Short mmCIF file of C-alpha atoms and ligand atoms in Angstrom, two decimals:
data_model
loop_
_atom_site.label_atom_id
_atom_site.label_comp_id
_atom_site.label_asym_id
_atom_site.label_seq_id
_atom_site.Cartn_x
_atom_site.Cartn_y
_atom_site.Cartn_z
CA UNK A 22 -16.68 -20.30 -18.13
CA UNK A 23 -17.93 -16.99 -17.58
CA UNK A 24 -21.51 -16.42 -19.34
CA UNK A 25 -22.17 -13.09 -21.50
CA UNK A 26 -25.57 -11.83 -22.90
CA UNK A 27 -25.17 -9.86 -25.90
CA UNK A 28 -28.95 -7.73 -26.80
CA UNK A 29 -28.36 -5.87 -30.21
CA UNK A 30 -30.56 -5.65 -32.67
CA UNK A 31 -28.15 -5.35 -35.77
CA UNK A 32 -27.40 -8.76 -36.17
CA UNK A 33 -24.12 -8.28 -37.83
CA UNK A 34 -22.68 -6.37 -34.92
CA UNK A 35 -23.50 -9.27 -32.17
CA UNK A 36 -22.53 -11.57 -34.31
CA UNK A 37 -19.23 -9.77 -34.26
CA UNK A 38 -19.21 -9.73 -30.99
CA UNK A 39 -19.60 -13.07 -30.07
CA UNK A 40 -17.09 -14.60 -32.31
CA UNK A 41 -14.60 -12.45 -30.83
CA UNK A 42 -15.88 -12.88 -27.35
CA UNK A 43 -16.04 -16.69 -27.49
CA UNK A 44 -12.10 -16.55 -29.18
CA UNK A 45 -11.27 -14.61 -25.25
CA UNK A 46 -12.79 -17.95 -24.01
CA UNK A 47 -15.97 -16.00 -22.68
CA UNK A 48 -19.50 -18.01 -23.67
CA UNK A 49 -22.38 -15.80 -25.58
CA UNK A 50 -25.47 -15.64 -26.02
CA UNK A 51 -27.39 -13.28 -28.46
CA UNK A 52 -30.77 -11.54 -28.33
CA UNK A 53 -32.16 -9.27 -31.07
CA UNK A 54 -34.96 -7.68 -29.90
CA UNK A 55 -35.41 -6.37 -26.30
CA UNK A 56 -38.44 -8.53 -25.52
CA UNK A 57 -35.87 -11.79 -25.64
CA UNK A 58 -33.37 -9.93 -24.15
CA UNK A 59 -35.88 -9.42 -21.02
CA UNK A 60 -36.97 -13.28 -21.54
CA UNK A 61 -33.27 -14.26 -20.92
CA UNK A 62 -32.40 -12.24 -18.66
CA UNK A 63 -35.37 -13.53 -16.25
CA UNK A 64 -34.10 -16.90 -17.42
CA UNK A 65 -30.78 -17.06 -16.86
CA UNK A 66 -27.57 -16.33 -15.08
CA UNK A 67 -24.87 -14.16 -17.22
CA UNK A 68 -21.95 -12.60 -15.64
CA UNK A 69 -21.91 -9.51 -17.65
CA UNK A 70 -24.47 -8.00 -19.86
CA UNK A 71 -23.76 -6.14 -23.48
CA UNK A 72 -26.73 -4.13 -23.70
CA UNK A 73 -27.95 -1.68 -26.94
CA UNK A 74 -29.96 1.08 -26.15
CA UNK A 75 -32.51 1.48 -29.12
CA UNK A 76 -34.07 -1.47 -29.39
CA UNK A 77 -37.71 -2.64 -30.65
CA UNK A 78 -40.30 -3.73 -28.29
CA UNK A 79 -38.16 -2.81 -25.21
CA UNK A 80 -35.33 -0.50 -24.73
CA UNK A 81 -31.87 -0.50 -23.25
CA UNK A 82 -32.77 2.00 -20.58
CA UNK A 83 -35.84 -0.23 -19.62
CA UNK A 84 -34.17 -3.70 -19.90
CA UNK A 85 -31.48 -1.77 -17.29
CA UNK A 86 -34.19 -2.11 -15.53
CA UNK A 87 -34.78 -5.67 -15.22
CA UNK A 88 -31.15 -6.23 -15.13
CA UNK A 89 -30.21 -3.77 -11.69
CA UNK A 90 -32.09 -5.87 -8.78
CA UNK A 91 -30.05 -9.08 -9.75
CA UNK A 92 -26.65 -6.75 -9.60
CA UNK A 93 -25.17 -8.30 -12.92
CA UNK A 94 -22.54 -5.68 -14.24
CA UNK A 95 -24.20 -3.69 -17.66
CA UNK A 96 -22.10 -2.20 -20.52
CA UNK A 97 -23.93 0.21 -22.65
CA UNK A 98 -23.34 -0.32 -26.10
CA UNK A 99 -24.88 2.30 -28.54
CA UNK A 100 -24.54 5.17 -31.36
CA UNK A 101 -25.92 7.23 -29.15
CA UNK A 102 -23.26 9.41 -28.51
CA UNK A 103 -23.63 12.24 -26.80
CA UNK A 104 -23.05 13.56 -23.45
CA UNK A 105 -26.49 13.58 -22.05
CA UNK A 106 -27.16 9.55 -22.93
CA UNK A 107 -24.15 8.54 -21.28
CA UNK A 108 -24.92 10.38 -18.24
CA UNK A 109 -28.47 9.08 -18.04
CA UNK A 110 -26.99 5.40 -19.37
CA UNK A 111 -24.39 5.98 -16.32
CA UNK A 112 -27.27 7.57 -14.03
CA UNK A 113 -29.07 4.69 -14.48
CA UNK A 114 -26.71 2.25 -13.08
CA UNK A 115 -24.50 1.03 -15.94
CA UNK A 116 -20.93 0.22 -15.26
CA UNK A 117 -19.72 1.43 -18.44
CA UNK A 118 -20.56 2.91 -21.96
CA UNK A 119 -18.85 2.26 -25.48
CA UNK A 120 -20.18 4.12 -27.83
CA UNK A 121 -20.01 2.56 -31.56
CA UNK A 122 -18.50 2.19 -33.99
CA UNK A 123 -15.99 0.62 -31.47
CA UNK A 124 -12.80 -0.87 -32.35
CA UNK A 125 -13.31 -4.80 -30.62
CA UNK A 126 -10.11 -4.88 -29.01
CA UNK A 127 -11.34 -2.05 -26.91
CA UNK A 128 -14.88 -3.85 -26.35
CA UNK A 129 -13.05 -6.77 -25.00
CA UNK A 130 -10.66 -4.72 -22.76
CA UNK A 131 -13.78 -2.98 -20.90
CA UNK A 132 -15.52 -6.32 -20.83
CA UNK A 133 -12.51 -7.73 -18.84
CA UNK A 134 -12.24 -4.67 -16.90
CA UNK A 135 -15.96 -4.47 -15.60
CA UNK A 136 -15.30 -8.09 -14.78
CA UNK A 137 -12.67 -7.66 -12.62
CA UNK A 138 -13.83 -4.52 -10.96
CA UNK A 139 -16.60 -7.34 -9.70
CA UNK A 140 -14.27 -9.50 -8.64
CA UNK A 141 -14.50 -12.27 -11.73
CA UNK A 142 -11.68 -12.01 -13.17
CA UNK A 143 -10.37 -14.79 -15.32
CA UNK A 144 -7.83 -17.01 -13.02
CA UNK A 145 -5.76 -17.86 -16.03
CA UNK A 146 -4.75 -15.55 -19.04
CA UNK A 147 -2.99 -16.60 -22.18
CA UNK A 148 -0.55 -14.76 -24.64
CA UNK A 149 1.00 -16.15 -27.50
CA UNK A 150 2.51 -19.25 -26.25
CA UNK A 151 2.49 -17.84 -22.63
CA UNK A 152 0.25 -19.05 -19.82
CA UNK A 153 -0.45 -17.72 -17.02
CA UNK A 154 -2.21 -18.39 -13.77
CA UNK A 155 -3.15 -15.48 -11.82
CA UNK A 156 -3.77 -17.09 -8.40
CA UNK A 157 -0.67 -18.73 -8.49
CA UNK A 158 1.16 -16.38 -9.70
CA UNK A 159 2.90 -18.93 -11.97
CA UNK A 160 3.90 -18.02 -15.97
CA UNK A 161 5.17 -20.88 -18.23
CA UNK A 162 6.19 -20.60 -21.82
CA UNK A 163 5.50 -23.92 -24.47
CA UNK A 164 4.87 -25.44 -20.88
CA UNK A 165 7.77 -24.51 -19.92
CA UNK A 166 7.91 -22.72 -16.04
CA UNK A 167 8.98 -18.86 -16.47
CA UNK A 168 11.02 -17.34 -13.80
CA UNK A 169 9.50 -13.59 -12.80
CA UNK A 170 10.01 -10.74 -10.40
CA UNK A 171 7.02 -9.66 -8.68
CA UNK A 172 6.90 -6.64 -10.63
CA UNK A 173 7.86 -8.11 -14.06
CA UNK A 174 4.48 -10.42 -13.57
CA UNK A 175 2.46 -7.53 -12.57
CA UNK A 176 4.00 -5.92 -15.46
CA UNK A 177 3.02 -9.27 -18.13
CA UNK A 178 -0.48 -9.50 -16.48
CA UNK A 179 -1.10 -5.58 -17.19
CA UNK A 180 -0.28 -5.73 -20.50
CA UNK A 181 -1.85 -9.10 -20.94
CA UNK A 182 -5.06 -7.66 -19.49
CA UNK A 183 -4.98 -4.24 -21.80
CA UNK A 184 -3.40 -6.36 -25.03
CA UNK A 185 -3.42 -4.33 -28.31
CA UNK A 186 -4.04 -1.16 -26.33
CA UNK A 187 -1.64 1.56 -26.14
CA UNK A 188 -0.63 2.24 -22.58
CA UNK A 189 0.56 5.28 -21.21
CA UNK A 190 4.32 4.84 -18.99
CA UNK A 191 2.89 6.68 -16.76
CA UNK A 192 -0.41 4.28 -15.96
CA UNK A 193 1.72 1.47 -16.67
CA UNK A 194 3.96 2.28 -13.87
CA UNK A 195 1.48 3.39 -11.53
CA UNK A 196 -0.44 0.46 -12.32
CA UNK A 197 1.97 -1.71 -11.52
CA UNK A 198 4.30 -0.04 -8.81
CA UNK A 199 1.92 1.70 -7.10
CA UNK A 200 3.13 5.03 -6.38
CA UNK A 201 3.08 8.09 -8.54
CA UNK A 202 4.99 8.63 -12.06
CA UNK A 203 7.88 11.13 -11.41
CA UNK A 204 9.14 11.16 -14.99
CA UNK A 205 12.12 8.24 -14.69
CA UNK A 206 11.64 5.85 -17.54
CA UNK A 207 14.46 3.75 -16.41
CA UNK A 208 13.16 1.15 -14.22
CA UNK A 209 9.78 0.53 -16.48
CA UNK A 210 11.74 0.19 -19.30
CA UNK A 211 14.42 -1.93 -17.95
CA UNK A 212 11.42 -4.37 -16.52
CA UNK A 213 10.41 -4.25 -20.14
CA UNK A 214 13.37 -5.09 -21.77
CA UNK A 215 13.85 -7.92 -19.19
CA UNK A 216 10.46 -9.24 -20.09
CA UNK A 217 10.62 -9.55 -23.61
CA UNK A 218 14.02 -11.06 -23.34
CA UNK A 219 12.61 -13.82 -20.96
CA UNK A 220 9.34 -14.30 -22.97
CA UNK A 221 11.06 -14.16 -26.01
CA UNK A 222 8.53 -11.23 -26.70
CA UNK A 223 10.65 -8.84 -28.96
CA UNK A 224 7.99 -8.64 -31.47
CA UNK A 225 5.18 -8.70 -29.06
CA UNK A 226 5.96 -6.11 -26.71
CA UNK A 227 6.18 -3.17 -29.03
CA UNK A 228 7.14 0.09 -28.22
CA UNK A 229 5.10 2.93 -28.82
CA UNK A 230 6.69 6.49 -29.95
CA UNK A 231 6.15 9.35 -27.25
CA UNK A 232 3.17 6.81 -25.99
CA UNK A 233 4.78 4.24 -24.08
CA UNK A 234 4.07 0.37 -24.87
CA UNK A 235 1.37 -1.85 -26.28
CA UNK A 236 1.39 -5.80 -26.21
CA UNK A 237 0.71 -6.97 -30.29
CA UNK A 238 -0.02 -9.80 -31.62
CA UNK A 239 2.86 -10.08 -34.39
CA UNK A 240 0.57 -10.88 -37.13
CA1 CA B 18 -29.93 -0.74 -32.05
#
């Protein structure tokens, strides 16, 4: 299970956080000051780092600091909004920047992302009812095995990966076959249709006016 330390000194907001971290199947750990966010740190081994910038005792910007020799990925996470603190934030090292208030779906799409741009990315996803295992490339359904094209899988694990995110056609597609977007909708939104009819995903795959698509939960 991949370990994440969360240092925020508004309780409320970790605590936020980590409920809805730990629901993605990620384990937390909190730190409200920067002083035990530096204490942890030395301590112990976390895959990804959450890290606020103002801070008493010790600072974002300083705990960076600690955190760059050992090469664990850092997301900023901060109301400091403006352009010159997320170039020094970015300057400094940090592999990414989310400035609040954030919505958490978003939080927990650039927490996967920075993960996998490091090469930890989860091995098995889940949807809904849908499971499935990256390495294998294998998708079942209730437990049931799921027949896919390549692309339709690269198609379920993108919008698996960006869930309740609206994605553009255009990334979609060159996301998932590779080339450049020359303004034909037809084969995306064929793969689409095919997918919800195979997941049974009508309601979950939703379609988004002039946007493109978003994966839902149909809550
Ligand atoms: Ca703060």
């Amino acid at each position: 299970m991949q370990k994440i330390l969360i240092v925020e000194d508004e309780e409320a907001i970790a605590n936020l956080i980590k409920i809805n971290l730990e629901a993605e199947g990620y384990q937390c750990v909190c730190a409200f000051d920067g002083k035990t966010g530096a204490d942890l740190i030395e301590e112990g081994t976390f895959d990804l780092i959450l890290l606020d910038i103002m801070l008493p005792e010790i600072n974002g910007y300083e705990l960076l600091e600690y955190v760059r020799p050992m090469g664990t990925p850092v997301i900023f996470l901060t109301a400091k909004g403006s352009v010159d603190d997320r170039i020094k934030g970015l300057k400094l090292g940090a592999d990414d920047y989310i400035v609040k208030p954030f919505q958490i779906g978003e939080l927990i799409a650039r927490v996967e992302a920075v993960l996998r741009r490091y090469g930890k990315a989860k091995q098995k996803l889940a949807f809904a009812d849908v499971e499935i295992d990256v390495i294998s490339r294998t998708v079942t359904k209730a437990n049931v095995p799921v027949e896919l094209t390549v692309k339709e899988f690269d198609l379920l694990v993108e919008l698996i990966q960006n869930k309740n995110v609206a994605l553009y056609r255009e990334r979609i597609y060159e996301k998932v076959w590779g080339e450049a977007f020359m303004g034909d909708t037809r084969t995306l939104d064929s793969h689409i249709q095919r997918l919800r009819k195979k997941l049974g995903w009508e309601n979950y795959i939703r379609t988004v006016f002039r946007v493109g698509y978003r994966l839902e939960d149909a809550t």
